[in-house]
PDB file of N, CA and C in Angstrom:
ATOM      1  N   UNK A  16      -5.701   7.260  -5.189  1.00 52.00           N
ATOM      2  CA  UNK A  16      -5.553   8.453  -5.991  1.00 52.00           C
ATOM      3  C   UNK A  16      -6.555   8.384  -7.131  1.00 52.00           C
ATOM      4  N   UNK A  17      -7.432   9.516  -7.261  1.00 52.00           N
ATOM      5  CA  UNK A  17      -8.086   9.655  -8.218  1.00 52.00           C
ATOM      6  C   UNK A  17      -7.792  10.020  -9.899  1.00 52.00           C
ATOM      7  N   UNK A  18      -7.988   9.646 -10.813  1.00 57.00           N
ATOM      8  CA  UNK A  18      -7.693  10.874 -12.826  1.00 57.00           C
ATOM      9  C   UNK A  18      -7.657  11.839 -12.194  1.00 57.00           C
ATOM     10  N   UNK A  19      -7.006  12.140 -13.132  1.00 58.00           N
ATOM     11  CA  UNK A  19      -6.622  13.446 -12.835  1.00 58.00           C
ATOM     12  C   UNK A  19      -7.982  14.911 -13.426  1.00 58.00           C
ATOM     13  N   UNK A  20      -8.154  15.307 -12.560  1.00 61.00           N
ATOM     14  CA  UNK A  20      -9.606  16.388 -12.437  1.00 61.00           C
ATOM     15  C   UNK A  20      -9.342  17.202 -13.927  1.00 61.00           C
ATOM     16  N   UNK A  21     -10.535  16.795 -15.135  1.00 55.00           N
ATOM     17  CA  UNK A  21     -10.284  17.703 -16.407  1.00 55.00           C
ATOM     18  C   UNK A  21     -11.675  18.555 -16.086  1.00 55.00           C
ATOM     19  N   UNK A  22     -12.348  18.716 -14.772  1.00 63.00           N
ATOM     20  CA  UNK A  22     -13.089  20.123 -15.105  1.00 63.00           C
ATOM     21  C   UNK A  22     -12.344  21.387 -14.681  1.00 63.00           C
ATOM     22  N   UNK A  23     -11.134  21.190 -14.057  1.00 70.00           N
ATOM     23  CA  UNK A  23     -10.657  22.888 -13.757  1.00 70.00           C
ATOM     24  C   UNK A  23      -9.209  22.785 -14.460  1.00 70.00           C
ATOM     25  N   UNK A  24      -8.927  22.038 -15.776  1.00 76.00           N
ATOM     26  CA  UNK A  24      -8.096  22.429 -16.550  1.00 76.00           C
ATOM     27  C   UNK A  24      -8.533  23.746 -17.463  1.00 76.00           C
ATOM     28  N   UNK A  25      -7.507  24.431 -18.066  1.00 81.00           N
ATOM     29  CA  UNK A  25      -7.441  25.288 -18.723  1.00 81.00           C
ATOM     30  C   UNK A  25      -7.787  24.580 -19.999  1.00 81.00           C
ATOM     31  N   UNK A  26      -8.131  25.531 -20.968  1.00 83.00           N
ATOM     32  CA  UNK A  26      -7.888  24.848 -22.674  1.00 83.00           C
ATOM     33  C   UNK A  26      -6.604  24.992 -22.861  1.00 83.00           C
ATOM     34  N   UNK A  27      -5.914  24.085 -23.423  1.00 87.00           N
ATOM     35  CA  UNK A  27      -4.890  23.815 -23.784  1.00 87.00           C
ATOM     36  C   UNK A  27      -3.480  23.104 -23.077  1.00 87.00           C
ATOM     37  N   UNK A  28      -4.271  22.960 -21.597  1.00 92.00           N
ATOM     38  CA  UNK A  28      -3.466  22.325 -20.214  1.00 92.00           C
ATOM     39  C   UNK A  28      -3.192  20.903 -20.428  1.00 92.00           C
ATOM     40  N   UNK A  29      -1.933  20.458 -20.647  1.00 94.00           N
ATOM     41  CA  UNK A  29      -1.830  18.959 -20.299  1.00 94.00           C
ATOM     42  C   UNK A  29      -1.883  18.262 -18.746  1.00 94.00           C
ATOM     43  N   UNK A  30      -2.642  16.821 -18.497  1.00 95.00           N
ATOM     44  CA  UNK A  30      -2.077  16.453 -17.442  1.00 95.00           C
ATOM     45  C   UNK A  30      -0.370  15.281 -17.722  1.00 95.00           C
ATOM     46  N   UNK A  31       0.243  16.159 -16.930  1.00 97.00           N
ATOM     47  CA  UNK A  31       1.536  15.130 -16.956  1.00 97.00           C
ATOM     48  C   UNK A  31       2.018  14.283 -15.888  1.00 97.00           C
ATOM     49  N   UNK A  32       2.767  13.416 -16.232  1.00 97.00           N
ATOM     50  CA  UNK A  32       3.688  12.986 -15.164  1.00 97.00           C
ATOM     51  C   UNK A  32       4.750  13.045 -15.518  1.00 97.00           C
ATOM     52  N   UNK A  33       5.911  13.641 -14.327  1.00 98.00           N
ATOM     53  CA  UNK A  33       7.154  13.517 -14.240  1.00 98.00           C
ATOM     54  C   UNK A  33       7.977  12.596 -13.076  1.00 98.00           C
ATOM     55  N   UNK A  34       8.397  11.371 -13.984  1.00 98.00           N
ATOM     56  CA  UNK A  34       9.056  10.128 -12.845  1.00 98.00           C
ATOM     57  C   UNK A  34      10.560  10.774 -12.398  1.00 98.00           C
ATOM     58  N   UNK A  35      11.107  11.029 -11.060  1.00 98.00           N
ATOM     59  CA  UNK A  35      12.057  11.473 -10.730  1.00 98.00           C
ATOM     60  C   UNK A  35      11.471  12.981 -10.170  1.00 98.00           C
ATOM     61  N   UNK A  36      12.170  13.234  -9.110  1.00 98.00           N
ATOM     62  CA  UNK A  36      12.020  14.418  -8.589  1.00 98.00           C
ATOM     63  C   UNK A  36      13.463  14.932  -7.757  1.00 98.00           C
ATOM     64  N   UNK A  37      14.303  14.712  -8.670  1.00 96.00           N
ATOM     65  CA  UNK A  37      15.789  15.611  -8.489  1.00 96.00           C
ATOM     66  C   UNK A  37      15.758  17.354  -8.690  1.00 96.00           C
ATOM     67  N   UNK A  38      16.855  18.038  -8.926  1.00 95.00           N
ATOM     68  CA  UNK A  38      16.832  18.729  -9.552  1.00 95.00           C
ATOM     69  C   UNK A  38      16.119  19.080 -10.250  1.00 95.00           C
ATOM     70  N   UNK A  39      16.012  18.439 -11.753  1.00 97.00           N
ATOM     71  CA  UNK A  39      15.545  18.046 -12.889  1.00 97.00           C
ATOM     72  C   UNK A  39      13.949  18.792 -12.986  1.00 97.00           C
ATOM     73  N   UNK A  40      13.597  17.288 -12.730  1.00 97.00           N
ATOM     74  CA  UNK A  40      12.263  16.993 -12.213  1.00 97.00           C
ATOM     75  C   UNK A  40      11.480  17.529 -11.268  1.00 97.00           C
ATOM     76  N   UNK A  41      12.281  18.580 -10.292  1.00 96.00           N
ATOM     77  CA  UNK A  41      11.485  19.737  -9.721  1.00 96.00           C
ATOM     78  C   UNK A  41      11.167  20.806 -10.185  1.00 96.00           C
ATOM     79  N   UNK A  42      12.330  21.273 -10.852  1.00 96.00           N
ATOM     80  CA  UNK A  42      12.233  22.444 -11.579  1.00 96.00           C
ATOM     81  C   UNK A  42      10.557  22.308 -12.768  1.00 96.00           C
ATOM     82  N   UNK A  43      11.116  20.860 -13.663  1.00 97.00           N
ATOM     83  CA  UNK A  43      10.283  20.620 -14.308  1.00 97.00           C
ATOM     84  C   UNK A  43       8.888  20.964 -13.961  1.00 97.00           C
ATOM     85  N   UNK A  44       8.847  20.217 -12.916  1.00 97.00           N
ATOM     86  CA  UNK A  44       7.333  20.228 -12.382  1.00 97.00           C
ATOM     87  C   UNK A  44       6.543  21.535 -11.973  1.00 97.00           C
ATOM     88  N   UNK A  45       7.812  22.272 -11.198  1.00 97.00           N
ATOM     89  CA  UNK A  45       7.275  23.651 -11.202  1.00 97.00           C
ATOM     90  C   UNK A  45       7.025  24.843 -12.982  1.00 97.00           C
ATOM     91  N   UNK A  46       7.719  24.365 -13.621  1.00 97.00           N
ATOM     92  CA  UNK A  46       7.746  25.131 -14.455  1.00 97.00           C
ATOM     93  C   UNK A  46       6.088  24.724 -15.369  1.00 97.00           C
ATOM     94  N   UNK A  47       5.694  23.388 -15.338  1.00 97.00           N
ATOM     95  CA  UNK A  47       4.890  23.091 -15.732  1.00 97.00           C
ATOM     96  C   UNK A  47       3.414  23.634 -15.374  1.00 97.00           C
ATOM     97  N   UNK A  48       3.308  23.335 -13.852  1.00 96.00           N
ATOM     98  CA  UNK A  48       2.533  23.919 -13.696  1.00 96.00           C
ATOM     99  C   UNK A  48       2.584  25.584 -13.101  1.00 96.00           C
ATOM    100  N   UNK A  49       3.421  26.087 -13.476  1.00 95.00           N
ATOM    101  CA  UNK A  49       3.825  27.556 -13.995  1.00 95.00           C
ATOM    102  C   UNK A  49       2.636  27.774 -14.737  1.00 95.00           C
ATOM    103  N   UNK A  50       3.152  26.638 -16.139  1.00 95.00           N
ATOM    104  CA  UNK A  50       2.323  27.848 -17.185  1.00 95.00           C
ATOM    105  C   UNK A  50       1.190  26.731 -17.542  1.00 95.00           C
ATOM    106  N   UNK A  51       0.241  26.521 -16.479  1.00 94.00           N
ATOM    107  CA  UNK A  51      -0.968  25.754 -16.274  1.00 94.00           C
ATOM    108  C   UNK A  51      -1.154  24.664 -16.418  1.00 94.00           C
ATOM    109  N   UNK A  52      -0.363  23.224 -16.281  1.00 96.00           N
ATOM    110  CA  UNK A  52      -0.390  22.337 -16.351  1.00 96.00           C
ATOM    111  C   UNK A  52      -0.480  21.695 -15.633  1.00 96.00           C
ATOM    112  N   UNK A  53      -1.110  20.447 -15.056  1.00 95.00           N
ATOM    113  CA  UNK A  53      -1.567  19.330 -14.130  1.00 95.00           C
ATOM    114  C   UNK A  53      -0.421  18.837 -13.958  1.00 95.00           C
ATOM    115  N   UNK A  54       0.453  18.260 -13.183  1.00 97.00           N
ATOM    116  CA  UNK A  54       1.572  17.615 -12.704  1.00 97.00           C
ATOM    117  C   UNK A  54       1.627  16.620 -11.827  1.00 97.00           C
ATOM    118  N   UNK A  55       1.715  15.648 -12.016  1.00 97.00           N
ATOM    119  CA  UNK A  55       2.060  14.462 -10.817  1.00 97.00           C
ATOM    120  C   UNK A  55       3.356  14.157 -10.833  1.00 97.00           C
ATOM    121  N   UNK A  56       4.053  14.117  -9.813  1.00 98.00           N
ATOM    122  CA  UNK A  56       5.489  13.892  -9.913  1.00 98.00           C
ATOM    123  C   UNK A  56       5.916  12.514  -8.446  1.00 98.00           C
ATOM    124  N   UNK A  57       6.645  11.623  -9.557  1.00 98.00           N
ATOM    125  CA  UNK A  57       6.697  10.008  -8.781  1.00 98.00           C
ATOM    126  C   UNK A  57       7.949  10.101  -8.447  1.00 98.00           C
ATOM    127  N   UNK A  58       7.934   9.727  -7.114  1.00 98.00           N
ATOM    128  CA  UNK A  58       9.870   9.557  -6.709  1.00 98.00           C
ATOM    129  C   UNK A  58       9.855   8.557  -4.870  1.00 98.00           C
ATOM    130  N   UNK A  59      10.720   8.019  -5.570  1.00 97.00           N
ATOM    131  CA  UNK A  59      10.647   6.579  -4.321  1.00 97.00           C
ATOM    132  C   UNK A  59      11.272   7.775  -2.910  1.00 97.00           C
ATOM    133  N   UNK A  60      11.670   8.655  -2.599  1.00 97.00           N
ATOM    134  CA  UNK A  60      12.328   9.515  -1.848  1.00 97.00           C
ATOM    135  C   UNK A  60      11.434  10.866  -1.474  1.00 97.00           C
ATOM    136  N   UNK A  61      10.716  10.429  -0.457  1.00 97.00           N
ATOM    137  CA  UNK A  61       9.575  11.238   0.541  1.00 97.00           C
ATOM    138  C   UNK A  61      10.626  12.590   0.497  1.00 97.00           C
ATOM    139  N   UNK A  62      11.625  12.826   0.857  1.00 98.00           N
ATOM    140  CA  UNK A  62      12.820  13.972   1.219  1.00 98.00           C
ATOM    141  C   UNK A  62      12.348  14.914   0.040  1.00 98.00           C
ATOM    142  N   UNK A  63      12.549  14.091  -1.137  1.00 97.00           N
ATOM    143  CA  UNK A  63      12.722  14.708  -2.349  1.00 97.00           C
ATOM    144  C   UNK A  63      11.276  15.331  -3.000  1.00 97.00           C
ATOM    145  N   UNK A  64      10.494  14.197  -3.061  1.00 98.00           N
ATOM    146  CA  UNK A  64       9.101  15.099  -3.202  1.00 98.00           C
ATOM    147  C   UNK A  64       8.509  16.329  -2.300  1.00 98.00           C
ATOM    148  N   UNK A  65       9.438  16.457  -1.437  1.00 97.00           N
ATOM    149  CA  UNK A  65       9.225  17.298  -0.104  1.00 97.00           C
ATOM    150  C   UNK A  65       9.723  18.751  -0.605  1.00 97.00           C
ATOM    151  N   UNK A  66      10.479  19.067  -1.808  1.00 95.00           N
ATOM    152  CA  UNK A  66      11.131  20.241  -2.019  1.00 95.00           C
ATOM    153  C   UNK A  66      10.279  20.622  -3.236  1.00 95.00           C
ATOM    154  N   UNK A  67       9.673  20.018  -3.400  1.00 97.00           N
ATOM    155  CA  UNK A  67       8.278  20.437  -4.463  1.00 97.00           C
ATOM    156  C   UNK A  67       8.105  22.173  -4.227  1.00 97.00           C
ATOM    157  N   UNK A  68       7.641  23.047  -4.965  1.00 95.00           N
ATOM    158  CA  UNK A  68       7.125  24.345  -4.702  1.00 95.00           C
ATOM    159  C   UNK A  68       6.071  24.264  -3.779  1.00 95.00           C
ATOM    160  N   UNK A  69       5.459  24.349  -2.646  1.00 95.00           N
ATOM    161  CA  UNK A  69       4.427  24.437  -2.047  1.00 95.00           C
ATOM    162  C   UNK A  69       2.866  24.551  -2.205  1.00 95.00           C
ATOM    163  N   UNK A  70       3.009  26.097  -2.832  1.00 95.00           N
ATOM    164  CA  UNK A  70       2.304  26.703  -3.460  1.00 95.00           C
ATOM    165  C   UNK A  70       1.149  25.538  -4.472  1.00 95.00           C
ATOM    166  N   UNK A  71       2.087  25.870  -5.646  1.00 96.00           N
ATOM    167  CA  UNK A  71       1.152  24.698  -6.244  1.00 96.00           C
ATOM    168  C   UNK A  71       0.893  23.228  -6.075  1.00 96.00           C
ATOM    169  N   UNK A  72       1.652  22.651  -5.248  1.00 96.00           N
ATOM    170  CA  UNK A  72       1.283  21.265  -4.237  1.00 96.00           C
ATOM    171  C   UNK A  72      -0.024  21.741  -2.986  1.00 96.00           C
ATOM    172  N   UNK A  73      -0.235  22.222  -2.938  1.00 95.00           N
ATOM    173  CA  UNK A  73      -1.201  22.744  -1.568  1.00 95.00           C
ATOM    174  C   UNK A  73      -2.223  22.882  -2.899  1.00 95.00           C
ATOM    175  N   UNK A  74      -2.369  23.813  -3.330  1.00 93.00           N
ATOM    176  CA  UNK A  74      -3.511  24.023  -4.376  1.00 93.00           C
ATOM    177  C   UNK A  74      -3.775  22.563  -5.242  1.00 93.00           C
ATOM    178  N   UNK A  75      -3.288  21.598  -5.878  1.00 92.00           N
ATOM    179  CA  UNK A  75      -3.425  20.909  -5.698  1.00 92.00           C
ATOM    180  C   UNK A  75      -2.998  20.411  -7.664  1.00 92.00           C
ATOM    181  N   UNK A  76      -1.895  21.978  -7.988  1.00 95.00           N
ATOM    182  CA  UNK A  76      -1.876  21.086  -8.833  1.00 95.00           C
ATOM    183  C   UNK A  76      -0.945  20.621  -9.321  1.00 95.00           C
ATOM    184  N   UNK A  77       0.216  20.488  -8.382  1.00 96.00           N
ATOM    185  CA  UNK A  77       1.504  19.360  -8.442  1.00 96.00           C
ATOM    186  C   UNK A  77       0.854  18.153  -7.383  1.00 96.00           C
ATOM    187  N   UNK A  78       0.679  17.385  -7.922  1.00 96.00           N
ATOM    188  CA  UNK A  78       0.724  15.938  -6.769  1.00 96.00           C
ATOM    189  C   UNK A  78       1.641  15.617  -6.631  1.00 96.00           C
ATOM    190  N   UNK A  79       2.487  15.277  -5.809  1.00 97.00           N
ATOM    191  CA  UNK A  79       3.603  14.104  -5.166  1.00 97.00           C
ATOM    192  C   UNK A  79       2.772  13.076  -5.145  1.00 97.00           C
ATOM    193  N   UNK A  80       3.780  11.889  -5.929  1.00 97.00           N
ATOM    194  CA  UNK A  80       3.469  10.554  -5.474  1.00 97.00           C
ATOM    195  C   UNK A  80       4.418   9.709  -5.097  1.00 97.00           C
ATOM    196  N   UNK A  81       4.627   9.185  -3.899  1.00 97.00           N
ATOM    197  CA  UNK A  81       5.714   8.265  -3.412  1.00 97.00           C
ATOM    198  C   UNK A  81       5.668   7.176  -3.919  1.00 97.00           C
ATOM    199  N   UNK A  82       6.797   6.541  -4.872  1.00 97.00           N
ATOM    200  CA  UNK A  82       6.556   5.230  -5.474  1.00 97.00           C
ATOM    201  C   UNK A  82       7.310   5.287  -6.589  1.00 97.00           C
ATOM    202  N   UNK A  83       7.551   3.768  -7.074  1.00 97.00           N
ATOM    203  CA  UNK A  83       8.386   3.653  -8.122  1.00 97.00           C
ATOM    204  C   UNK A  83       8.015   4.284  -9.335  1.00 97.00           C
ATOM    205  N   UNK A  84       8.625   4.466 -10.357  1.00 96.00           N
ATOM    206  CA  UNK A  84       8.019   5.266 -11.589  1.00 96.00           C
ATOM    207  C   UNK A  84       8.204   3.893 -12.661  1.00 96.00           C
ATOM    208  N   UNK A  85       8.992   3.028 -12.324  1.00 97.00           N
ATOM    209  CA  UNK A  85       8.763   2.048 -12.982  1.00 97.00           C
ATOM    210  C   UNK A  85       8.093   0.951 -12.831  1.00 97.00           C
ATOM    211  N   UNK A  86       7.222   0.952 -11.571  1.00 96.00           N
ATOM    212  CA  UNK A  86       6.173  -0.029 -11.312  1.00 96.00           C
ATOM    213  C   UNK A  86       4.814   0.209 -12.225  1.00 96.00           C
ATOM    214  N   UNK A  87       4.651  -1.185 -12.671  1.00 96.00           N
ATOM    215  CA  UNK A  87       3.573  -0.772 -13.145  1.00 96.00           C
ATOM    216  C   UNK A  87       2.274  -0.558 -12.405  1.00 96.00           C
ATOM    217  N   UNK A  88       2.047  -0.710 -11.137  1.00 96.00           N
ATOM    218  CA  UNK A  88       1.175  -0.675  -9.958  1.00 96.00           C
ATOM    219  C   UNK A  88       1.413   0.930  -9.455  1.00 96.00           C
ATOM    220  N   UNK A  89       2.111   1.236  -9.619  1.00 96.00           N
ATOM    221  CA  UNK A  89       2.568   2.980  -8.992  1.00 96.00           C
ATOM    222  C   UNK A  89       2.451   3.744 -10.370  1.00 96.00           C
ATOM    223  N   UNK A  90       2.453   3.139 -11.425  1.00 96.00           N
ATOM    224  CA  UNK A  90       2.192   4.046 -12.833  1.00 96.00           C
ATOM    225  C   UNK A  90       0.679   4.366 -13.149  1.00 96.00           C
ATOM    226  N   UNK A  91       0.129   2.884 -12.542  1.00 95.00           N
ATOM    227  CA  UNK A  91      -1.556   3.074 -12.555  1.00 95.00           C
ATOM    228  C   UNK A  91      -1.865   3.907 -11.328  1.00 95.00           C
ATOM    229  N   UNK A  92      -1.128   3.847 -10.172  1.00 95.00           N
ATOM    230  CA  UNK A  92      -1.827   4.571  -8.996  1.00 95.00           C
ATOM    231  C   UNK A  92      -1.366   5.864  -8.944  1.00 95.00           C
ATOM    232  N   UNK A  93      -1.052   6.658 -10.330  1.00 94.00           N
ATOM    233  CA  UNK A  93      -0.751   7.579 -10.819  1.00 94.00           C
ATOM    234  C   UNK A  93      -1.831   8.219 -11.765  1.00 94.00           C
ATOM    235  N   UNK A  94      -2.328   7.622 -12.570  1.00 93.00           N
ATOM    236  CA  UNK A  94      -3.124   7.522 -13.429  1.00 93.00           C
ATOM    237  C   UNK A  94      -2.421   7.979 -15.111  1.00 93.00           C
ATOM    238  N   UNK A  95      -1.571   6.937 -15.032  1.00 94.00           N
ATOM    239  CA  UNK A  95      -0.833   7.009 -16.337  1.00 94.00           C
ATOM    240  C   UNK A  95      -2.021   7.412 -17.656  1.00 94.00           C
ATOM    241  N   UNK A  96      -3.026   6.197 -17.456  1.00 92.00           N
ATOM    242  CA  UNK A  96      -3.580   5.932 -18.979  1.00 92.00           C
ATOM    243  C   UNK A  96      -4.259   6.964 -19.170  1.00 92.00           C
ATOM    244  N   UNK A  97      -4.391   8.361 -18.035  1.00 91.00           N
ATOM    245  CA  UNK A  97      -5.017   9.953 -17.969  1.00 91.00           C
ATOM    246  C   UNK A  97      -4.160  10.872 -18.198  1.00 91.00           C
ATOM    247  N   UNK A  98      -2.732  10.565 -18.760  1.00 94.00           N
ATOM    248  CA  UNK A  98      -2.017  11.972 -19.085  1.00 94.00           C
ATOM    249  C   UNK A  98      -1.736  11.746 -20.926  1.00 94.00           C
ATOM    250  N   UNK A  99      -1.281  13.030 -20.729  1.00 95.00           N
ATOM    251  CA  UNK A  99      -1.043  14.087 -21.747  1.00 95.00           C
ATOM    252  C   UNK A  99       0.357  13.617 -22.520  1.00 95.00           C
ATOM    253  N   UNK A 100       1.206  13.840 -21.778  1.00 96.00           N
ATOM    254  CA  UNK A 100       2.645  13.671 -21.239  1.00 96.00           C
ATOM    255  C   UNK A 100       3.244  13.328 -20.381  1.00 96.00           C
ATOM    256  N   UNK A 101       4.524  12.498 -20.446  1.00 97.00           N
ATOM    257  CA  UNK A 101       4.679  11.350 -19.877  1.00 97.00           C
ATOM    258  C   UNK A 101       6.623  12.062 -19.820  1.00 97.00           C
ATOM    259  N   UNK A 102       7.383  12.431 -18.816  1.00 98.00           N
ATOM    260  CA  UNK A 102       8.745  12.870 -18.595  1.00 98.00           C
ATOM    261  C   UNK A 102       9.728  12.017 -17.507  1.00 98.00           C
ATOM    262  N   UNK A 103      10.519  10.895 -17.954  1.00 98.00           N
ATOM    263  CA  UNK A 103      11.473  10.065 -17.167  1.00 98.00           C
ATOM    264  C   UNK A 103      12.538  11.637 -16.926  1.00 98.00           C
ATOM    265  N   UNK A 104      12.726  11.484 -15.837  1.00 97.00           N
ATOM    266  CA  UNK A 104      13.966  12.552 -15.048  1.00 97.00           C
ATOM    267  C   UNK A 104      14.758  12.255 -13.942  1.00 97.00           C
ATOM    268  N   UNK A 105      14.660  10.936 -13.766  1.00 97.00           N
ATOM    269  CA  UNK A 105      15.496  10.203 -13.091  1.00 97.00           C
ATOM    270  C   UNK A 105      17.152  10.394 -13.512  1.00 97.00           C
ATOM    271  N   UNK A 106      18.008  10.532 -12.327  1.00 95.00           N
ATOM    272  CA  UNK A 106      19.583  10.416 -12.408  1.00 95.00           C
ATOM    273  C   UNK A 106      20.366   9.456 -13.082  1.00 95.00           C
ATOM    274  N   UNK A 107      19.523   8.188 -13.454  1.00 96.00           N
ATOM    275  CA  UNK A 107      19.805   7.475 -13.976  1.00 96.00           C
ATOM    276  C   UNK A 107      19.101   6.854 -15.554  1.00 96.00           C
ATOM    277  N   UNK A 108      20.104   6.725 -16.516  1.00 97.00           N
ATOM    278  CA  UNK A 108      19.582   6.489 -17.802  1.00 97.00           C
ATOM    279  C   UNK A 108      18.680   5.194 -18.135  1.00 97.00           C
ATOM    280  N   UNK A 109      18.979   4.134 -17.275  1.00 97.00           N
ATOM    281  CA  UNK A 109      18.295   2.830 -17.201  1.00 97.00           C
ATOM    282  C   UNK A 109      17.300   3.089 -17.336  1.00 97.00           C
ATOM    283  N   UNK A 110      16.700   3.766 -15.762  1.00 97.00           N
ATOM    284  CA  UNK A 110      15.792   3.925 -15.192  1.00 97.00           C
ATOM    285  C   UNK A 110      14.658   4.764 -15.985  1.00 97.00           C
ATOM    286  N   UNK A 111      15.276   5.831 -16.536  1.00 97.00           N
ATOM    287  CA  UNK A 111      14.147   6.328 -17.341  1.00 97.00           C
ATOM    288  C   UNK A 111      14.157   5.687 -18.394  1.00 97.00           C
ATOM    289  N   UNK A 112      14.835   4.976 -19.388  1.00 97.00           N
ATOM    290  CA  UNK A 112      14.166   4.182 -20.288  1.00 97.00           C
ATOM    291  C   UNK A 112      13.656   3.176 -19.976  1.00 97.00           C
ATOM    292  N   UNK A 113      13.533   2.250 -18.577  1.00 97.00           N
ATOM    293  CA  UNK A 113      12.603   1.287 -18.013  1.00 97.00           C
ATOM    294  C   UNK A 113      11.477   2.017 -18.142  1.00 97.00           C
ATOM    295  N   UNK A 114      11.428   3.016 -16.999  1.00 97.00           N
ATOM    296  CA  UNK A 114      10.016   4.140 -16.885  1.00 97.00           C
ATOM    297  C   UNK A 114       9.224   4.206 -18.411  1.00 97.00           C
ATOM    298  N   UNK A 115      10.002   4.590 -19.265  1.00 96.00           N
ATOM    299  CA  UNK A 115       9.267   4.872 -20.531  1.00 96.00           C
ATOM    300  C   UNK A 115       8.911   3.952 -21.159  1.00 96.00           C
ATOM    301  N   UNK A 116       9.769   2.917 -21.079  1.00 96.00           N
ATOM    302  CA  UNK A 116       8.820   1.528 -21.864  1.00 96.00           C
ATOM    303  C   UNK A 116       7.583   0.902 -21.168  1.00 96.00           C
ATOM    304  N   UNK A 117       7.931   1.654 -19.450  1.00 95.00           N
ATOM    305  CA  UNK A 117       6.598   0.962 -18.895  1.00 95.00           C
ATOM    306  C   UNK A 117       5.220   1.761 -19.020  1.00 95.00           C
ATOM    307  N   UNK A 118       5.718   3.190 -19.091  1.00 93.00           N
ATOM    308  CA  UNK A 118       4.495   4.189 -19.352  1.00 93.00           C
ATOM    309  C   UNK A 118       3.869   3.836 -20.953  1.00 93.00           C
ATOM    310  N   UNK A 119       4.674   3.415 -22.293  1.00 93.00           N
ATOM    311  CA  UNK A 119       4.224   3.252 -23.377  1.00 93.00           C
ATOM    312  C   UNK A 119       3.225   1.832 -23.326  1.00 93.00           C
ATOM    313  N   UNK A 120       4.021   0.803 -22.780  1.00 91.00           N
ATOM    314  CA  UNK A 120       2.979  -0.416 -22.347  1.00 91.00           C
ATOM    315  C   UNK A 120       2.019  -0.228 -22.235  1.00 91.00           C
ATOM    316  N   UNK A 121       1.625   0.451 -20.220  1.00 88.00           N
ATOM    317  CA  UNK A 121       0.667   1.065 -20.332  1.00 88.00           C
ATOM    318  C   UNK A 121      -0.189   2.059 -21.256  1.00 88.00           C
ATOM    319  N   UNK A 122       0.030   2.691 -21.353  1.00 79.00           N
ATOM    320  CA  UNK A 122      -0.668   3.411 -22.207  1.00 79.00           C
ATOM    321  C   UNK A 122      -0.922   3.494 -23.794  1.00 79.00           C
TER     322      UNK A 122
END
C-alpha cells in the first residue's frame, strides 16, 4: 500500500484512518469521505470491510484494509505517519485505546 495520494486532495481534506469497521466506523467512513476526505478503514473482518459504500471504495477514496488496527506492522501498512486523523471505532474499549496509543507511538 502506497501514502496516501495528496495531489487529488481538496484544500482543506484530511487523510484519515478509521480502526474498526462496525456500524460505527462505516458510517464514519462514509460520512467522511462524504464531505471530501481520504479514508482508510482497518478491520481484521474481510465481511465487514465488505459493507463499505462502494461508490467511494471503487473510486478510490475509502481504502479497506484487512488487518489489525493495533499492529504496529498493519498501522504502517496503512500509512499512519501520512494522516491527518487518526479514529479507534472498534466494539471494544481496550482495543481502541491499544489502537490509539499505538497510532500516537507511531506517529
Amino acid at each position: 500500500m502506497t501514502l496516501f495520494d495528496y495531489s487529488s486532495l481538496a484544500p482543506g481534506a484530511k487523510r484519515v484512518i478509521v480502526v474498526g469497521c462496525g456500524r460505527l466506523g462505516s458510517v464514519l467512513a462514509g460520512e467522511l469521505a462524504e464531505a471530501g476526505h481520504r479514508v482508510r478503514v482497518i478491520d481484521q473482518n474481510r465481511a465487514a470491510l465488505d459493507t463499505l459504500p462502494p461508490g467511494p471504495v471503487s473510486d478510490g477514496v475509502i481504502t479497506p484494509v484487512l488487518g489489525d488496527g493495533t499492529s504496529e506492522a498493519d498501522l504502517l501498512r496503512a500509512s499512519i505517519r501520512d494522516v491527518d486523523l487518526f479514529i479507534a471505532a472498534t466494539g471494544s474499549d481496550s482495543t481502541n485505546a491499544l489502537a490509539a496509543q499505538m497510532a500516537q507511538y507511531l506517529f
